[in-house]
CSV table of C-alpha atoms in Angstrom, one decimal:
chain,number,residue,atom,x,y,z
A,1,MET,CA,0.3,0.3,-0.2
A,2,ARG,CA,1.5,3.5,-1.1
A,3,ILE,CA,0.3,6.4,1.3
A,4,ASP,CA,1.8,9.6,1.2
A,5,PRO,CA,-0.1,11.2,4.2
A,6,HIS,CA,1.0,14.5,3.8
A,7,THR,CA,-0.1,17.3,1.3
A,8,HIS,CA,-1.4,21.1,0.3
A,9,SER,CA,-4.0,22.1,-1.4
A,10,SER,CA,-4.9,25.4,-3.1
A,11,CYS,CA,-6.5,26.4,0.0
A,12,SER,CA,-3.3,26.7,1.7
A,13,ASP,CA,-0.2,27.3,-0.1
A,14,GLY,CA,-0.2,24.4,-2.6
A,15,THR,CA,-1.0,25.2,-5.9
A,16,ASP,CA,-3.8,22.6,-6.8
A,17,THR,CA,-6.8,22.4,-5.9
A,18,PRO,CA,-7.9,20.0,-3.6
A,19,ALA,CA,-9.6,17.3,-6.4
A,20,GLU,CA,-6.8,18.6,-8.2
A,21,LEU,CA,-5.1,17.1,-5.5
A,22,MET,CA,-6.8,13.5,-5.4
A,23,ALA,CA,-5.8,13.4,-8.7
A,24,ALA,CA,-2.8,13.8,-8.8
A,25,ALA,CA,-2.7,11.4,-6.4
A,26,ALA,CA,-3.9,9.4,-8.6
A,27,ARG,CA,-1.5,9.6,-11.3
A,28,ALA,CA,1.3,9.4,-9.1
A,29,GLY,CA,0.2,5.5,-8.5
A,30,LEU,CA,-0.9,6.4,-4.2
A,31,ASP,CA,-3.7,4.4,-2.4
A,32,VAL,CA,-3.7,6.4,0.0
A,33,VAL,CA,-3.2,10.3,0.9
A,34,GLY,CA,-3.4,12.8,3.6
A,35,LEU,CA,-4.1,16.0,3.1
A,36,THR,CA,-2.3,18.5,6.2
A,37,ASP,CA,-3.0,22.7,4.6
A,38,HIS,CA,-1.5,24.8,7.1
A,39,ASP,CA,-4.2,25.4,9.7
A,40,THR,CA,-7.7,25.3,8.5
A,41,THR,CA,-9.3,21.7,7.2
A,42,ASP,CA,-11.4,23.3,4.9
A,43,GLY,CA,-10.2,21.4,1.8
A,44,TRP,CA,-10.9,18.4,3.2
A,45,ALA,CA,-15.1,18.3,1.7
A,46,GLU,CA,-14.0,19.0,-1.9
A,47,ALA,CA,-11.5,16.2,-1.4
A,48,ALA,CA,-13.8,13.6,-0.1
A,49,ALA,CA,-16.3,14.0,-3.1
A,50,ALA,CA,-13.1,13.4,-5.5
A,51,VAL,CA,-12.3,9.8,-3.5
A,52,GLY,CA,-15.0,8.3,-5.3
A,53,PRO,CA,-13.5,9.4,-9.2
A,54,THR,CA,-10.1,9.2,-8.4
A,55,GLY,CA,-10.4,6.1,-6.8
A,56,VAL,CA,-7.9,7.1,-3.7
A,57,THR,CA,-8.3,7.7,0.1
A,58,LEU,CA,-8.2,10.3,1.9
A,59,LEU,CA,-7.2,10.5,5.2
A,60,ARG,CA,-7.9,13.7,6.5
A,61,GLY,CA,-5.8,16.6,8.7
A,62,THR,CA,-4.1,19.5,8.6
A,63,GLU,CA,-0.4,21.5,10.2
A,64,ILE,CA,-0.8,23.0,12.9
A,65,SER,CA,2.0,25.9,13.7
A,66,CYS,CA,3.9,25.8,16.7
A,67,ALA,CA,6.3,27.7,18.1
A,68,ALA,CA,8.9,26.5,21.5
A,69,ASP,CA,10.8,29.0,22.4
A,70,GLY,CA,10.4,30.8,19.0
A,71,VAL,CA,11.6,27.7,17.9
A,72,THR,CA,9.0,26.8,15.1
A,73,LEU,CA,8.4,23.4,14.4
A,74,HIS,CA,4.9,22.1,12.5
A,75,LEU,CA,2.4,19.2,13.4
A,76,LEU,CA,0.6,17.0,11.1
A,77,ALA,CA,-3.2,16.3,13.3
A,78,TYR,CA,-5.0,13.0,11.3
A,79,LEU,CA,-8.9,12.6,12.2
A,80,PHE,CA,-10.0,14.6,14.6
A,81,ASP,CA,-12.7,16.7,15.3
A,82,PRO,CA,-13.5,19.3,12.6
A,83,ALA,CA,-15.7,21.4,15.0
A,84,ASP,CA,-13.3,20.3,18.0
A,85,PRO,CA,-13.9,24.8,19.9
A,86,ASP,CA,-11.1,24.2,21.8
A,87,LEU,CA,-9.1,23.0,18.8
A,88,VAL,CA,-11.6,25.3,16.2
A,89,ARG,CA,-10.4,28.9,17.8
A,90,SER,CA,-6.6,27.9,17.9
A,91,LEU,CA,-6.6,27.1,14.4
A,92,ALA,CA,-8.0,30.5,13.9
A,93,ARG,CA,-5.7,32.4,15.6
A,94,SER,CA,-3.1,30.8,13.8
A,95,ARG,CA,-4.0,31.6,10.5
A,96,SER,CA,-4.3,35.3,11.8
A,97,SER,CA,-1.8,35.7,12.8
A,98,ARG,CA,0.1,34.5,9.5
A,99,ALA,CA,-2.0,36.3,8.2
A,100,THR,CA,-0.9,39.7,10.0
A,101,ARG,CA,2.3,38.5,10.1
A,102,ALA,CA,2.3,38.5,5.6
A,103,ARG,CA,1.2,42.2,5.9
A,104,ASP,CA,4.2,43.6,8.3
A,105,MET,CA,6.5,41.6,5.9
A,106,VAL,CA,4.8,43.0,2.8
A,107,GLU,CA,5.5,47.0,4.0
A,108,ARG,CA,9.2,45.8,5.2
A,109,LEU,CA,9.9,44.0,2.0
A,110,ALA,CA,8.0,47.1,0.1
A,111,GLU,CA,10.3,48.7,0.6
A,112,ASP,CA,13.1,47.4,-0.7
A,113,TYR,CA,11.4,44.9,-4.0
A,114,PRO,CA,8.4,45.5,-6.4
A,115,VAL,CA,5.7,44.0,-5.2
A,116,THR,CA,2.1,44.9,-2.4
A,117,TRP,CA,-0.5,43.8,-0.4
A,118,GLN,CA,-1.9,43.4,-3.5
A,119,ASP,CA,0.1,41.2,-5.0
A,120,VAL,CA,-0.1,39.2,-2.6
A,121,LEU,CA,-3.8,38.6,-2.3
A,122,ASP,CA,-4.0,37.4,-5.8
A,123,GLN,CA,-1.8,35.6,-5.4
A,124,ALA,CA,-3.2,33.3,-2.6
A,125,GLY,CA,-6.4,33.2,-5.4
A,126,GLY,CA,-8.9,31.3,-3.0
A,127,ALA,CA,-6.2,30.3,-0.3
A,128,VAL,CA,-7.7,30.6,3.8
A,129,THR,CA,-4.1,30.7,5.2
A,130,ILE,CA,-2.0,32.8,3.2
A,131,GLY,CA,1.5,32.9,4.4
A,132,ARG,CA,5.3,33.4,3.3
A,133,PRO,CA,5.1,30.7,0.5
A,134,HIS,CA,1.9,33.4,-1.9
A,135,ILE,CA,4.8,36.4,-1.1
A,136,ALA,CA,7.1,34.3,-2.8
A,137,ASP,CA,5.1,33.5,-5.3
A,138,ALA,CA,4.1,37.3,-6.0
A,139,LEU,CA,7.9,38.0,-5.6
A,140,VAL,CA,8.9,35.7,-8.5
A,141,ALA,CA,5.4,37.3,-10.5
A,142,ALA,CA,7.2,40.7,-9.9
A,143,GLY,CA,10.4,39.1,-11.2
A,144,SER,CA,11.9,39.5,-8.9
A,145,PHE,CA,13.5,36.0,-8.1
A,146,PRO,CA,12.8,32.7,-10.1
A,147,ASP,CA,11.2,30.1,-8.2
A,148,ARG,CA,10.0,29.9,-4.5
A,149,SER,CA,13.0,28.3,-3.4
A,150,ALA,CA,15.0,31.4,-4.3
A,151,ALA,CA,12.2,33.3,-2.5
A,152,PHE,CA,12.5,31.3,0.8
A,153,ALA,CA,16.8,30.8,0.6
A,154,GLY,CA,16.3,35.0,0.5
A,155,PRO,CA,14.5,37.8,1.9
A,156,LEU,CA,12.4,35.2,2.9
A,157,ALA,CA,14.4,33.3,5.4
A,158,THR,CA,14.1,33.4,9.4
A,159,SER,CA,17.2,34.7,9.4
A,160,SER,CA,16.5,37.7,7.2
A,161,PRO,CA,15.8,40.8,7.9
A,162,TYR,CA,12.0,41.0,6.9
A,163,TYR,CA,10.7,38.2,8.2
A,164,VAL,CA,8.3,38.6,11.4
A,165,HIS,CA,7.1,36.1,13.2
A,166,HIS,CA,4.6,34.8,13.8
A,167,TRP,CA,1.9,33.4,17.0
A,168,ALA,CA,1.5,29.6,17.3
A,169,LEU,CA,0.6,26.9,19.9
A,170,ASP,CA,3.7,24.8,22.0
A,171,PRO,CA,3.4,22.0,21.1
A,172,VAL,CA,2.8,20.2,24.1
A,173,GLU,CA,-0.4,22.0,24.1
A,174,ALA,CA,-0.7,21.1,21.0
A,175,CYS,CA,-0.6,17.2,20.4
A,176,VAL,CA,-2.4,17.9,24.2
A,177,LEU,CA,-5.4,19.5,21.6
A,178,VAL,CA,-5.4,17.1,18.9
A,179,ARG,CA,-6.2,13.8,21.3
A,180,ALA,CA,-8.8,16.0,23.0
A,181,ALA,CA,-10.3,16.9,19.6
A,182,GLY,CA,-10.1,12.6,18.7
A,183,GLY,CA,-7.0,13.1,16.7
A,184,VAL,CA,-3.4,11.7,16.2
A,185,PRO,CA,-0.7,13.9,16.3
A,186,VAL,CA,2.5,13.6,14.1
A,187,ALA,CA,6.2,15.7,14.3
A,188,ALA,CA,6.2,17.2,10.8
A,189,HIS,CA,9.9,17.3,9.8
A,190,PRO,CA,11.4,17.4,12.8
A,191,ARG,CA,14.9,17.5,12.9
A,192,ALA,CA,15.8,19.8,9.3
A,193,ALA,CA,17.9,21.9,9.6
A,194,THR,CA,18.1,23.2,6.1
A,195,ARG,CA,14.6,25.5,7.5
A,196,GLN,CA,16.0,27.2,10.1
A,197,ARG,CA,18.8,27.9,12.2
A,198,ARG,CA,17.3,25.9,15.1
A,199,LEU,CA,15.8,23.4,16.2
A,200,VAL,CA,14.1,22.1,18.5
A,201,PRO,CA,15.7,20.0,21.2
A,202,ASP,CA,14.6,16.7,22.4
A,203,GLU,CA,13.7,17.7,25.4
A,204,THR,CA,9.5,18.7,24.1
A,205,PHE,CA,10.1,15.9,21.6
A,206,ALA,CA,10.1,13.6,25.2
A,207,ALA,CA,7.2,16.2,26.4
A,208,MET,CA,5.0,16.0,24.0
A,209,ALA,CA,5.5,12.5,23.9
A,210,GLU,CA,3.6,12.0,27.3
A,211,ALA,CA,1.2,14.4,25.8
A,212,GLY,CA,0.0,12.1,23.0
A,213,LEU,CA,2.6,12.3,20.1
A,214,ALA,CA,2.3,9.2,18.5
A,215,ALA,CA,5.2,9.6,15.4
A,216,LEU,CA,8.0,11.3,14.0
A,217,GLU,CA,7.8,12.3,10.1
A,218,VAL,CA,11.6,10.8,9.3
A,219,ASP,CA,11.4,10.3,5.4
A,220,HIS,CA,11.7,13.3,4.3
A,221,ARG,CA,13.2,15.6,1.5
A,222,ASP,CA,14.2,18.2,4.3
A,223,HIS,CA,16.3,15.4,6.0
A,224,GLY,CA,19.7,14.4,4.1
A,225,PRO,CA,21.0,10.8,5.8
A,226,ALA,CA,22.1,12.2,8.7
A,227,GLN,CA,18.8,14.3,10.2
A,228,ARG,CA,16.9,11.2,9.0
A,229,GLU,CA,19.3,8.8,11.2
A,230,ALA,CA,19.0,11.4,14.4
A,231,ALA,CA,15.2,11.2,14.1
A,232,HIS,CA,14.7,8.0,13.7
A,233,ARG,CA,17.4,7.3,16.7
A,234,LEU,CA,14.7,9.7,18.9
A,235,ALA,CA,11.2,8.0,17.8
A,236,ARG,CA,13.2,5.1,19.0
A,237,ARG,CA,14.5,5.7,22.3
A,238,LEU,CA,10.9,7.6,22.8
A,239,GLY,CA,8.9,4.4,21.8
A,240,LEU,CA,7.1,6.4,18.5
A,241,GLY,CA,6.5,5.9,14.8
A,242,GLU,CA,8.4,6.8,11.8
A,243,SER,CA,6.7,7.9,9.2
A,244,GLY,CA,7.2,9.7,6.0
A,245,SER,CA,5.6,11.9,3.3
A,246,SER,CA,6.1,13.8,0.0
A,247,ASP,CA,5.2,17.8,1.5
A,248,TYR,CA,3.6,18.6,-2.2
A,249,HIS,CA,2.5,21.1,-2.9
A,250,GLY,CA,2.0,21.5,-6.6
A,251,THR,CA,4.2,23.5,-8.5
A,252,GLY,CA,5.0,25.3,-5.5
A,253,LYS,CA,7.9,22.9,-4.1
A,254,PRO,CA,10.0,20.2,-5.9
A,255,ASN,CA,8.7,17.6,-4.0
A,256,ARG,CA,7.2,14.7,-6.3
A,257,LEU,CA,4.7,13.3,-5.1
A,258,GLY,CA,4.8,9.6,-2.7
A,259,GLU,CA,8.5,10.0,-3.6
A,260,ASN,CA,8.4,9.2,0.7
A,261,LEU,CA,6.3,7.1,2.5
A,262,MET,CA,3.4,5.7,5.4
A,263,PRO,CA,4.2,2.2,6.8
A,264,PRO,CA,0.0,0.7,6.4
A,265,ALA,CA,1.3,-0.6,9.8
A,266,LEU,CA,1.6,3.1,11.5
A,267,LEU,CA,-1.9,4.3,9.3
A,268,GLU,CA,-3.3,1.4,10.8
A,269,GLN,CA,-2.7,3.0,14.5
A,270,ILE,CA,-3.8,6.5,13.1
A,271,VAL,CA,-6.9,5.4,12.3
A,272,ALA,CA,-7.5,3.0,15.4
A,273,GLU,CA,-6.4,6.3,17.9
A,274,GLY,CA,-8.5,8.7,15.3
A,275,ARG,CA,-12.3,9.9,16.5
A,276,LEU,CA,-12.9,10.3,12.3
A,277,ALA,CA,-11.8,7.1,9.8
A,278,LEU,CA,-10.4,7.1,5.5
A,279,VAL,CA,-13.1,8.3,3.3
A,280,THR,CA,-13.2,5.9,0.3
A,281,PRO,CA,-13.9,4.6,-2.5
A,282,ALA,CA,-16.8,2.6,-1.1
A,283,ASP,CA,-18.1,4.6,0.7
């Protein structure tokens, strides 16, 4: 069984609509795909409607923005109740903070680059969660950079003077919230050193494990051999499962569907522990 549990649609920072994502998953030979847009579940219904036509099973989730002592960490939450009031409130606050942060960054960037907030909104289209990828797209459209990756390596980097922090949940609190909502939390790309200068320490993951963390995403494009080994050792030490994914964003990133996969046994655990069921072609 080929399971890619971490992908994004145009509801956040991907370029495919949820239905297009499901069709792309079918072309990639996937049996199961996880839709995990940033801080939103808005793409779930459209993706679920495409399960029958594409024959690809849907794993519903979201990628929650977290931060521990100023260090960013993303938490994948699967099969939770999307109406849980505490989680809904936290996701809404994160989306609002992301949008405010994006405006502030654009104001800084506009002093040196030909970019406006309207340019960013035009690139975001119908996205519910607006973030740095949409600013990158506006900079690319203006001819300032050849692609998103170049923009992120330049003025959108966390070390850049244009960078602005946004509010995010504490990752231990996020694990508690996800479990309370009937969901299953998995830490996304926990050792992706190319993304930021500092990484979340092992002690934080130990606290997250006590709060219900189920697994670490070990196999990811942003993990080299050393980072995969470090994540593997950490997962073993904490008794956590080990996942893998593409973190697909359509044409927004070079990541390809199915380039890393989740073991079927971990999916079985998530389904057993989650409040929701998978959406299957037989439904």
